[in-house]
Amino acid sequence: MLASVNRLTSGPVFAETIRRGHRAGGATVVLHLVVGPGAEPVKVGFVVSKQVGNAVIRNTVKRRLRHLARERLSSLPGSAVLVVRALPPAASASYAELGADVDRALNRVLDRYQAGGDR
């Protein structure tokens, strides 16, 4: 479970992160990253639309993504906001495939952040 201090729940912050953040994607997920100034804790939010599947499938995908994100919090810079958007193929992906895709996308989005600085 993702700690409450690390959960992104603000709609405007979701929108701002998706609109202005560095983006990297894979076959099953797209990650959006914004790093702000300050010592805020890392926040992670998830977007799993109805295109992914019915409620049972969406909740399964969200649980898997929350667990994967919790394991990777330490690799994110301080005061980062990460939005993980699941794509329809996430519904049929295994946990290992989803984890590998998140790792690839996370490495790419962190590389883009470090190369481009803050947006």
mmCIF file of N, CA, C and O in Angstrom, residues 17-116:
data_model
loop_
_atom_site.group_PDB
_atom_site.id
_atom_site.type_symbol
_atom_site.label_atom_id
_atom_site.label_comp_id
_atom_site.label_asym_id
_atom_site.label_seq_id
_atom_site.Cartn_x
_atom_site.Cartn_y
_atom_site.Cartn_z
ATOM 1 N N THR A 17 0.514 18.196 -13.865
ATOM 2 C CA THR A 17 1.586 17.220 -14.085
ATOM 3 C C THR A 17 1.469 16.599 -15.466
ATOM 4 O O THR A 17 2.472 16.455 -16.175
ATOM 5 N N ILE A 18 0.264 16.251 -15.866
ATOM 6 C CA ILE A 18 0.079 15.647 -17.187
ATOM 7 C C ILE A 18 0.355 16.668 -18.288
ATOM 8 O O ILE A 18 0.958 16.346 -19.302
ATOM 9 N N ARG A 19 -0.040 17.911 -18.081
ATOM 10 C CA ARG A 19 0.129 18.933 -19.108
ATOM 11 C C ARG A 19 1.579 19.396 -19.243
ATOM 12 O O ARG A 19 2.084 19.566 -20.340
ATOM 13 N N ARG A 20 2.272 19.607 -18.114
ATOM 14 C CA ARG A 20 3.589 20.228 -18.166
ATOM 15 C C ARG A 20 4.750 19.292 -17.860
ATOM 16 O O ARG A 20 5.897 19.677 -18.003
ATOM 17 N N GLY A 21 4.461 18.073 -17.411
ATOM 18 C CA GLY A 21 5.522 17.186 -16.961
ATOM 19 C C GLY A 21 6.301 16.531 -18.088
ATOM 20 O O GLY A 21 5.867 16.498 -19.235
ATOM 21 N N HIS A 22 7.459 16.018 -17.723
ATOM 22 C CA HIS A 22 8.240 15.194 -18.646
ATOM 23 C C HIS A 22 7.496 13.881 -18.795
ATOM 24 O O HIS A 22 6.958 13.343 -17.821
ATOM 25 N N ARG A 23 7.477 13.334 -20.011
ATOM 26 C CA ARG A 23 6.658 12.154 -20.285
ATOM 27 C C ARG A 23 7.501 11.065 -20.921
ATOM 28 O O ARG A 23 8.370 11.334 -21.748
ATOM 29 N N ALA A 24 7.216 9.838 -20.518
ATOM 30 C CA ALA A 24 7.825 8.666 -21.141
ATOM 31 C C ALA A 24 6.820 7.538 -21.023
ATOM 32 O O ALA A 24 6.114 7.409 -20.022
ATOM 33 N N GLY A 25 6.754 6.728 -22.059
ATOM 34 C CA GLY A 25 5.769 5.657 -22.047
ATOM 35 C C GLY A 25 6.310 4.351 -22.568
ATOM 36 O O GLY A 25 7.425 4.272 -23.087
ATOM 37 N N GLY A 26 5.497 3.361 -22.413
ATOM 38 C CA GLY A 26 5.806 2.028 -22.904
ATOM 39 C C GLY A 26 4.542 1.405 -23.448
ATOM 40 O O GLY A 26 3.571 2.097 -23.757
ATOM 41 N N ALA A 27 4.541 0.095 -23.513
ATOM 42 C CA ALA A 27 3.395 -0.613 -24.063
ATOM 43 C C ALA A 27 2.188 -0.577 -23.128
ATOM 44 O O ALA A 27 1.046 -0.610 -23.584
ATOM 45 N N THR A 28 2.427 -0.502 -21.822
ATOM 46 C CA THR A 28 1.321 -0.604 -20.868
ATOM 47 C C THR A 28 1.079 0.649 -20.033
ATOM 48 O O THR A 28 -0.001 0.793 -19.469
ATOM 49 N N VAL A 29 2.072 1.537 -19.938
ATOM 50 C CA VAL A 29 1.918 2.730 -19.090
ATOM 51 C C VAL A 29 2.580 3.940 -19.730
ATOM 52 O O VAL A 29 3.485 3.808 -20.552
ATOM 53 N N VAL A 30 2.109 5.110 -19.315
ATOM 54 C CA VAL A 30 2.755 6.386 -19.637
ATOM 55 C C VAL A 30 2.981 7.088 -18.304
ATOM 56 O O VAL A 30 2.062 7.173 -17.479
ATOM 57 N N LEU A 31 4.201 7.578 -18.083
ATOM 58 C CA LEU A 31 4.541 8.273 -16.846
ATOM 59 C C LEU A 31 4.767 9.744 -17.135
ATOM 60 O O LEU A 31 5.383 10.101 -18.137
ATOM 61 N N HIS A 32 4.254 10.589 -16.247
ATOM 62 C CA HIS A 32 4.425 12.037 -16.316
ATOM 63 C C HIS A 32 5.104 12.463 -15.017
ATOM 64 O O HIS A 32 4.634 12.111 -13.935
ATOM 65 N N LEU A 33 6.189 13.238 -15.124
ATOM 66 C CA LEU A 33 6.968 13.618 -13.946
ATOM 67 C C LEU A 33 7.200 15.118 -13.918
ATOM 68 O O LEU A 33 7.614 15.715 -14.909
ATOM 69 N N VAL A 34 6.939 15.722 -12.749
ATOM 70 C CA VAL A 34 7.268 17.114 -12.478
ATOM 71 C C VAL A 34 8.014 17.132 -11.149
ATOM 72 O O VAL A 34 7.587 16.481 -10.189
ATOM 73 N N VAL A 35 9.107 17.855 -11.106
ATOM 74 C CA VAL A 35 9.863 18.006 -9.858
ATOM 75 C C VAL A 35 9.849 19.477 -9.491
ATOM 76 O O VAL A 35 10.302 20.317 -10.256
ATOM 77 N N GLY A 36 9.318 19.760 -8.322
ATOM 78 C CA GLY A 36 9.216 21.139 -7.874
ATOM 79 C C GLY A 36 10.274 21.470 -6.844
ATOM 80 O O GLY A 36 10.952 20.591 -6.333
ATOM 81 N N PRO A 37 10.398 22.739 -6.525
ATOM 82 C CA PRO A 37 11.343 23.134 -5.481
ATOM 83 C C PRO A 37 10.784 22.772 -4.114
ATOM 84 O O PRO A 37 9.588 22.575 -3.947
ATOM 85 N N GLY A 38 11.643 22.679 -3.156
ATOM 86 C CA GLY A 38 11.193 22.429 -1.794
ATOM 87 C C GLY A 38 11.475 21.013 -1.340
ATOM 88 O O GLY A 38 12.090 20.218 -2.046
ATOM 89 N N ALA A 39 10.999 20.728 -0.159
ATOM 90 C CA ALA A 39 11.254 19.426 0.454
ATOM 91 C C ALA A 39 9.967 18.633 0.619
ATOM 92 O O ALA A 39 9.814 17.878 1.565
ATOM 93 N N GLU A 40 9.043 18.817 -0.285
ATOM 94 C CA GLU A 40 7.791 18.072 -0.233
ATOM 95 C C GLU A 40 8.082 16.580 -0.424
ATOM 96 O O GLU A 40 9.025 16.216 -1.118
ATOM 97 N N PRO A 41 7.255 15.713 0.152
ATOM 98 C CA PRO A 41 7.447 14.288 -0.110
ATOM 99 C C PRO A 41 7.023 13.945 -1.545
ATOM 100 O O PRO A 41 6.237 14.671 -2.158
ATOM 101 N N VAL A 42 7.538 12.868 -2.053
ATOM 102 C CA VAL A 42 7.183 12.396 -3.394
ATOM 103 C C VAL A 42 5.706 12.020 -3.393
ATOM 104 O O VAL A 42 5.208 11.388 -2.463
ATOM 105 N N LYS A 43 4.998 12.436 -4.437
ATOM 106 C CA LYS A 43 3.573 12.114 -4.585
ATOM 107 C C LYS A 43 3.386 11.322 -5.877
ATOM 108 O O LYS A 43 3.993 11.637 -6.903
ATOM 109 N N VAL A 44 2.533 10.306 -5.818
ATOM 110 C CA VAL A 44 2.260 9.473 -6.977
ATOM 111 C C VAL A 44 0.749 9.347 -7.134
ATOM 112 O O VAL A 44 0.033 9.078 -6.166
ATOM 113 N N GLY A 45 0.282 9.534 -8.372
ATOM 114 C CA GLY A 45 -1.134 9.378 -8.683
ATOM 115 C C GLY A 45 -1.303 8.438 -9.858
ATOM 116 O O GLY A 45 -0.369 8.220 -10.642
ATOM 117 N N PHE A 46 -2.496 7.889 -9.998
ATOM 118 C CA PHE A 46 -2.748 6.892 -11.030
ATOM 119 C C PHE A 46 -4.001 7.249 -11.807
ATOM 120 O O PHE A 46 -4.988 7.704 -11.237
ATOM 121 N N VAL A 47 -3.942 7.008 -13.113
ATOM 122 C CA VAL A 47 -5.079 7.202 -13.993
ATOM 123 C C VAL A 47 -5.292 5.880 -14.709
ATOM 124 O O VAL A 47 -4.431 5.434 -15.474
ATOM 125 N N VAL A 48 -6.443 5.255 -14.431
ATOM 126 C CA VAL A 48 -6.786 3.990 -15.081
ATOM 127 C C VAL A 48 -8.209 4.162 -15.611
ATOM 128 O O VAL A 48 -9.178 4.073 -14.859
ATOM 129 N N SER A 49 -8.332 4.419 -16.906
ATOM 130 C CA SER A 49 -9.633 4.743 -17.489
ATOM 131 C C SER A 49 -10.438 3.485 -17.814
ATOM 132 O O SER A 49 -9.930 2.361 -17.746
ATOM 133 N N LYS A 50 -11.673 3.690 -18.202
ATOM 134 C CA LYS A 50 -12.553 2.576 -18.562
ATOM 135 C C LYS A 50 -12.081 1.844 -19.808
ATOM 136 O O LYS A 50 -12.521 0.731 -20.067
ATOM 137 N N GLN A 51 -11.192 2.457 -20.579
ATOM 138 C CA GLN A 51 -10.639 1.780 -21.748
ATOM 139 C C GLN A 51 -9.783 0.585 -21.343
ATOM 140 O O GLN A 51 -9.575 -0.325 -22.138
ATOM 141 N N VAL A 52 -9.285 0.591 -20.112
ATOM 142 C CA VAL A 52 -8.453 -0.510 -19.625
ATOM 143 C C VAL A 52 -9.305 -1.748 -19.386
ATOM 144 O O VAL A 52 -8.857 -2.867 -19.628
ATOM 145 N N GLY A 53 -10.521 -1.570 -18.916
ATOM 146 C CA GLY A 53 -11.395 -2.719 -18.678
ATOM 147 C C GLY A 53 -12.482 -2.375 -17.683
ATOM 148 O O GLY A 53 -12.676 -1.210 -17.321
ATOM 149 N N ASN A 54 -13.174 -3.419 -17.226
ATOM 150 C CA ASN A 54 -14.247 -3.198 -16.264
ATOM 151 C C ASN A 54 -13.665 -2.871 -14.893
ATOM 152 O O ASN A 54 -12.449 -2.822 -14.714
ATOM 153 N N ALA A 55 -14.518 -2.655 -13.915
ATOM 154 C CA ALA A 55 -14.074 -2.193 -12.596
ATOM 155 C C ALA A 55 -13.112 -3.167 -11.930
ATOM 156 O O ALA A 55 -12.143 -2.748 -11.284
ATOM 157 N N VAL A 56 -13.352 -4.453 -12.062
ATOM 158 C CA VAL A 56 -12.480 -5.446 -11.438
ATOM 159 C C VAL A 56 -11.079 -5.371 -12.040
ATOM 160 O O VAL A 56 -10.070 -5.359 -11.318
ATOM 161 N N ILE A 57 -10.998 -5.276 -13.341
ATOM 162 C CA ILE A 57 -9.698 -5.203 -14.022
ATOM 163 C C ILE A 57 -8.994 -3.895 -13.695
ATOM 164 O O ILE A 57 -7.797 -3.879 -13.402
ATOM 165 N N ARG A 58 -9.736 -2.781 -13.709
ATOM 166 C CA ARG A 58 -9.130 -1.485 -13.390
ATOM 167 C C ARG A 58 -8.559 -1.478 -11.978
ATOM 168 O O ARG A 58 -7.458 -0.988 -11.749
ATOM 169 N N ASN A 59 -9.291 -2.026 -11.027
ATOM 170 C CA ASN A 59 -8.805 -2.055 -9.650
ATOM 171 C C ASN A 59 -7.588 -2.960 -9.500
ATOM 172 O O ASN A 59 -6.663 -2.647 -8.753
ATOM 173 N N THR A 60 -7.552 -4.063 -10.228
ATOM 174 C CA THR A 60 -6.386 -4.946 -10.210
ATOM 175 C C THR A 60 -5.165 -4.216 -10.751
ATOM 176 O O THR A 60 -4.077 -4.280 -10.169
ATOM 177 N N VAL A 61 -5.338 -3.515 -11.860
ATOM 178 C CA VAL A 61 -4.238 -2.762 -12.460
ATOM 179 C C VAL A 61 -3.768 -1.672 -11.491
ATOM 180 O O VAL A 61 -2.563 -1.483 -11.293
ATOM 181 N N LYS A 62 -4.703 -0.961 -10.861
ATOM 182 C CA LYS A 62 -4.327 0.091 -9.902
ATOM 183 C C LYS A 62 -3.558 -0.483 -8.722
ATOM 184 O O LYS A 62 -2.567 0.103 -8.284
ATOM 185 N N ARG A 63 -3.994 -1.614 -8.182
ATOM 186 C CA ARG A 63 -3.277 -2.233 -7.057
ATOM 187 C C ARG A 63 -1.864 -2.611 -7.453
ATOM 188 O O ARG A 63 -0.907 -2.379 -6.712
ATOM 189 N N ARG A 64 -1.719 -3.198 -8.640
ATOM 190 C CA ARG A 64 -0.380 -3.567 -9.119
ATOM 191 C C ARG A 64 0.501 -2.336 -9.282
ATOM 192 O O ARG A 64 1.669 -2.331 -8.885
ATOM 193 N N LEU A 65 -0.051 -1.283 -9.883
ATOM 194 C CA LEU A 65 0.726 -0.061 -10.105
ATOM 195 C C LEU A 65 1.096 0.615 -8.785
ATOM 196 O O LEU A 65 2.212 1.127 -8.642
ATOM 197 N N ARG A 66 0.183 0.617 -7.808
ATOM 198 C CA ARG A 66 0.501 1.197 -6.498
ATOM 199 C C ARG A 66 1.661 0.455 -5.839
ATOM 200 O O ARG A 66 2.566 1.066 -5.281
ATOM 201 N N HIS A 67 1.620 -0.860 -5.921
ATOM 202 C CA HIS A 67 2.691 -1.659 -5.327
ATOM 203 C C HIS A 67 4.021 -1.394 -6.033
ATOM 204 O O HIS A 67 5.058 -1.219 -5.390
ATOM 205 N N LEU A 68 3.998 -1.341 -7.355
ATOM 206 C CA LEU A 68 5.217 -1.055 -8.120
ATOM 207 C C LEU A 68 5.756 0.327 -7.803
ATOM 208 O O LEU A 68 6.965 0.522 -7.657
ATOM 209 N N ALA A 69 4.866 1.311 -7.689
ATOM 210 C CA ALA A 69 5.297 2.686 -7.391
ATOM 211 C C ALA A 69 5.900 2.770 -5.994
ATOM 212 O O ALA A 69 6.900 3.469 -5.786
ATOM 213 N N ARG A 70 5.323 2.078 -5.025
ATOM 214 C CA ARG A 70 5.837 2.110 -3.658
ATOM 215 C C ARG A 70 7.268 1.596 -3.613
ATOM 216 O O ARG A 70 8.114 2.142 -2.906
ATOM 217 N N GLU A 71 7.561 0.558 -4.401
ATOM 218 C CA GLU A 71 8.910 -0.001 -4.433
ATOM 219 C C GLU A 71 9.915 0.939 -5.081
ATOM 220 O O GLU A 71 11.114 0.791 -4.878
ATOM 221 N N ARG A 72 9.440 1.905 -5.871
ATOM 222 C CA ARG A 72 10.335 2.776 -6.634
ATOM 223 C C ARG A 72 10.363 4.212 -6.119
ATOM 224 O O ARG A 72 10.970 5.078 -6.742
ATOM 225 N N LEU A 73 9.743 4.492 -4.990
ATOM 226 C CA LEU A 73 9.716 5.854 -4.446
ATOM 227 C C LEU A 73 11.113 6.402 -4.190
ATOM 228 O O LEU A 73 11.376 7.583 -4.420
ATOM 229 N N SER A 74 12.007 5.554 -3.725
ATOM 230 C CA SER A 74 13.350 6.028 -3.384
ATOM 231 C C SER A 74 14.154 6.461 -4.609
ATOM 232 O O SER A 74 15.115 7.213 -4.477
ATOM 233 N N SER A 75 13.765 6.017 -5.803
ATOM 234 C CA SER A 75 14.503 6.397 -7.006
ATOM 235 C C SER A 75 14.050 7.748 -7.569
ATOM 236 O O SER A 75 14.665 8.263 -8.496
ATOM 237 N N LEU A 76 12.989 8.321 -6.989
ATOM 238 C CA LEU A 76 12.476 9.604 -7.474
ATOM 239 C C LEU A 76 13.122 10.746 -6.704
ATOM 240 O O LEU A 76 13.377 10.628 -5.507
ATOM 241 N N PRO A 77 13.378 11.878 -7.391
ATOM 242 C CA PRO A 77 13.938 13.041 -6.692
ATOM 243 C C PRO A 77 12.935 13.601 -5.682
ATOM 244 O O PRO A 77 11.729 13.399 -5.826
ATOM 245 N N GLY A 78 13.441 14.302 -4.664
ATOM 246 C CA GLY A 78 12.575 14.910 -3.661
ATOM 247 C C GLY A 78 11.595 15.884 -4.285
ATOM 248 O O GLY A 78 11.895 16.510 -5.299
ATOM 249 N N SER A 79 10.436 16.001 -3.718
ATOM 250 C CA SER A 79 9.339 16.872 -4.158
ATOM 251 C C SER A 79 8.865 16.559 -5.578
ATOM 252 O O SER A 79 8.314 17.414 -6.254
ATOM 253 N N ALA A 80 9.055 15.312 -6.019
ATOM 254 C CA ALA A 80 8.582 14.904 -7.344
ATOM 255 C C ALA A 80 7.096 14.569 -7.283
ATOM 256 O O ALA A 80 6.577 14.109 -6.267
ATOM 257 N N VAL A 81 6.422 14.826 -8.393
ATOM 258 C CA VAL A 81 5.040 14.407 -8.575
ATOM 259 C C VAL A 81 5.031 13.517 -9.810
ATOM 260 O O VAL A 81 5.434 13.937 -10.890
ATOM 261 N N LEU A 82 4.589 12.278 -9.636
ATOM 262 C CA LEU A 82 4.566 11.297 -10.722
ATOM 263 C C LEU A 82 3.132 10.852 -10.943
ATOM 264 O O LEU A 82 2.438 10.466 -9.997
ATOM 265 N N VAL A 83 2.680 10.926 -12.189
ATOM 266 C CA VAL A 83 1.370 10.402 -12.559
ATOM 267 C C VAL A 83 1.608 9.213 -13.482
ATOM 268 O O VAL A 83 2.316 9.323 -14.480
ATOM 269 N N VAL A 84 1.018 8.084 -13.116
ATOM 270 C CA VAL A 84 1.136 6.852 -13.889
ATOM 271 C C VAL A 84 -0.207 6.628 -14.572
ATOM 272 O O VAL A 84 -1.226 6.461 -13.904
ATOM 273 N N ARG A 85 -0.197 6.652 -15.906
ATOM 274 C CA ARG A 85 -1.425 6.441 -16.674
ATOM 275 C C ARG A 85 -1.367 5.074 -17.326
ATOM 276 O O ARG A 85 -0.437 4.772 -18.083
ATOM 277 N N ALA A 86 -2.315 4.217 -16.996
ATOM 278 C CA ALA A 86 -2.353 2.872 -17.551
ATOM 279 C C ALA A 86 -2.983 2.900 -18.934
ATOM 280 O O ALA A 86 -3.979 3.590 -19.168
ATOM 281 N N LEU A 87 -2.412 2.138 -19.842
ATOM 282 C CA LEU A 87 -2.948 1.986 -21.191
ATOM 283 C C LEU A 87 -3.721 0.672 -21.265
ATOM 284 O O LEU A 87 -3.516 -0.230 -20.436
ATOM 285 N N PRO A 88 -4.603 0.508 -22.243
ATOM 286 C CA PRO A 88 -5.410 -0.717 -22.327
ATOM 287 C C PRO A 88 -4.620 -2.031 -22.265
ATOM 288 O O PRO A 88 -5.082 -2.990 -21.641
ATOM 289 N N PRO A 89 -3.409 -2.135 -22.848
ATOM 290 C CA PRO A 89 -2.676 -3.405 -22.719
ATOM 291 C C PRO A 89 -2.268 -3.759 -21.286
ATOM 292 O O PRO A 89 -1.896 -4.901 -21.008
ATOM 293 N N ALA A 90 -2.363 -2.813 -20.353
ATOM 294 C CA ALA A 90 -2.026 -3.101 -18.956
ATOM 295 C C ALA A 90 -2.971 -4.141 -18.362
ATOM 296 O O ALA A 90 -2.602 -4.861 -17.440
ATOM 297 N N ALA A 91 -4.170 -4.233 -18.899
ATOM 298 C CA ALA A 91 -5.154 -5.179 -18.373
ATOM 299 C C ALA A 91 -4.709 -6.627 -18.546
ATOM 300 O O ALA A 91 -4.959 -7.466 -17.678
ATOM 301 N N SER A 92 -4.026 -6.917 -19.627
ATOM 302 C CA SER A 92 -3.621 -8.300 -19.891
ATOM 303 C C SER A 92 -2.156 -8.561 -19.560
ATOM 304 O O SER A 92 -1.685 -9.682 -19.716
ATOM 305 N N ALA A 93 -1.447 -7.558 -19.094
ATOM 306 C CA ALA A 93 -0.028 -7.717 -18.768
ATOM 307 C C ALA A 93 0.127 -8.404 -17.413
ATOM 308 O O ALA A 93 -0.646 -8.157 -16.486
ATOM 309 N N SER A 94 1.143 -9.238 -17.312
ATOM 310 C CA SER A 94 1.450 -9.857 -16.024
ATOM 311 C C SER A 94 2.110 -8.816 -15.122
ATOM 312 O O SER A 94 2.531 -7.751 -15.577
ATOM 313 N N TYR A 95 2.222 -9.147 -13.836
ATOM 314 C CA TYR A 95 2.856 -8.241 -12.882
ATOM 315 C C TYR A 95 4.305 -7.969 -13.290
ATOM 316 O O TYR A 95 4.772 -6.833 -13.230
ATOM 317 N N ALA A 96 5.005 -9.004 -13.738
ATOM 318 C CA ALA A 96 6.408 -8.845 -14.152
ATOM 319 C C ALA A 96 6.516 -7.957 -15.382
ATOM 320 O O ALA A 96 7.413 -7.099 -15.460
ATOM 321 N N GLU A 97 5.621 -8.131 -16.348
ATOM 322 C CA GLU A 97 5.645 -7.290 -17.553
ATOM 323 C C GLU A 97 5.338 -5.842 -17.202
ATOM 324 O O GLU A 97 5.983 -4.922 -17.709
ATOM 325 N N LEU A 98 4.367 -5.652 -16.328
ATOM 326 C CA LEU A 98 4.011 -4.305 -15.899
ATOM 327 C C LEU A 98 5.186 -3.655 -15.166
ATOM 328 O O LEU A 98 5.511 -2.495 -15.405
ATOM 329 N N GLY A 99 5.849 -4.410 -14.304
ATOM 330 C CA GLY A 99 7.004 -3.897 -13.575
ATOM 331 C C GLY A 99 8.153 -3.521 -14.490
ATOM 332 O O GLY A 99 8.785 -2.478 -14.312
ATOM 333 N N ALA A 100 8.421 -4.367 -15.485
ATOM 334 C CA ALA A 100 9.494 -4.075 -16.435
ATOM 335 C C ALA A 100 9.166 -2.831 -17.254
ATOM 336 O O ALA A 100 10.043 -1.991 -17.509
ATOM 337 N N ASP A 101 7.907 -2.672 -17.638
ATOM 338 C CA ASP A 101 7.502 -1.502 -18.414
ATOM 339 C C ASP A 101 7.589 -0.229 -17.570
ATOM 340 O O ASP A 101 8.024 0.814 -18.054
ATOM 341 N N VAL A 102 7.191 -0.306 -16.313
ATOM 342 C CA VAL A 102 7.292 0.850 -15.413
ATOM 343 C C VAL A 102 8.761 1.227 -15.228
ATOM 344 O O VAL A 102 9.116 2.409 -15.261
ATOM 345 N N ASP A 103 9.625 0.234 -15.046
ATOM 346 C CA ASP A 103 11.059 0.515 -14.870
ATOM 347 C C ASP A 103 11.650 1.213 -16.091
ATOM 348 O O ASP A 103 12.383 2.195 -15.959
ATOM 349 N N ARG A 104 11.330 0.705 -17.285
ATOM 350 C CA ARG A 104 11.854 1.326 -18.516
ATOM 351 C C ARG A 104 11.365 2.767 -18.643
ATOM 352 O O ARG A 104 12.144 3.680 -18.928
ATOM 353 N N ALA A 105 10.058 2.956 -18.440
ATOM 354 C CA ALA A 105 9.491 4.305 -18.567
ATOM 355 C C ALA A 105 10.044 5.236 -17.491
ATOM 356 O O ALA A 105 10.334 6.402 -17.772
ATOM 357 N N LEU A 106 10.220 4.731 -16.278
ATOM 358 C CA LEU A 106 10.747 5.558 -15.196
ATOM 359 C C LEU A 106 12.185 5.977 -15.477
ATOM 360 O O LEU A 106 12.546 7.139 -15.276
ATOM 361 N N ASN A 107 12.993 5.066 -15.969
ATOM 362 C CA ASN A 107 14.372 5.412 -16.325
ATOM 363 C C ASN A 107 14.403 6.477 -17.416
ATOM 364 O O ASN A 107 15.178 7.426 -17.353
ATOM 365 N N ARG A 108 13.535 6.332 -18.412
ATOM 366 C CA ARG A 108 13.507 7.309 -19.507
ATOM 367 C C ARG A 108 13.016 8.672 -19.039
ATOM 368 O O ARG A 108 13.561 9.705 -19.428
ATOM 369 N N VAL A 109 11.974 8.698 -18.208
ATOM 370 C CA VAL A 109 11.454 9.992 -17.767
ATOM 371 C C VAL A 109 12.447 10.677 -16.828
ATOM 372 O O VAL A 109 12.589 11.907 -16.860
ATOM 373 N N LEU A 110 13.172 9.912 -16.014
ATOM 374 C CA LEU A 110 14.201 10.514 -15.161
ATOM 375 C C LEU A 110 15.370 11.039 -15.993
ATOM 376 O O LEU A 110 15.918 12.097 -15.691
ATOM 377 N N ASP A 111 15.739 10.321 -17.056
ATOM 378 C CA ASP A 111 16.785 10.809 -17.960
ATOM 379 C C ASP A 111 16.357 12.111 -18.613
ATOM 380 O O ASP A 111 17.153 13.051 -18.733
ATOM 381 N N ARG A 112 15.101 12.185 -19.042
ATOM 382 C CA ARG A 112 14.603 13.409 -19.679
ATOM 383 C C ARG A 112 14.566 14.564 -18.692
ATOM 384 O O ARG A 112 14.869 15.698 -19.039
ATOM 385 N N TYR A 113 14.203 14.272 -17.457
ATOM 386 C CA TYR A 113 14.186 15.325 -16.436
ATOM 387 C C TYR A 113 15.597 15.850 -16.193
ATOM 388 O O TYR A 113 15.829 17.045 -16.140
ATOM 389 N N GLN A 114 16.549 14.943 -16.042
ATOM 390 C CA GLN A 114 17.930 15.353 -15.759
ATOM 391 C C GLN A 114 18.546 16.081 -16.951
ATOM 392 O O GLN A 114 19.340 16.995 -16.758
ATOM 393 N N ALA A 115 18.182 15.683 -18.160
ATOM 394 C CA ALA A 115 18.722 16.350 -19.346
ATOM 395 C C ALA A 115 18.093 17.712 -19.572
ATOM 396 O O ALA A 115 18.764 18.645 -20.022
ATOM 397 N N GLY A 116 16.806 17.844 -19.237
ATOM 398 C CA GLY A 116 16.105 19.084 -19.530
ATOM 399 C C GLY A 116 15.923 20.001 -18.357
ATOM 400 O O GLY A 116 15.463 21.127 -18.518
#
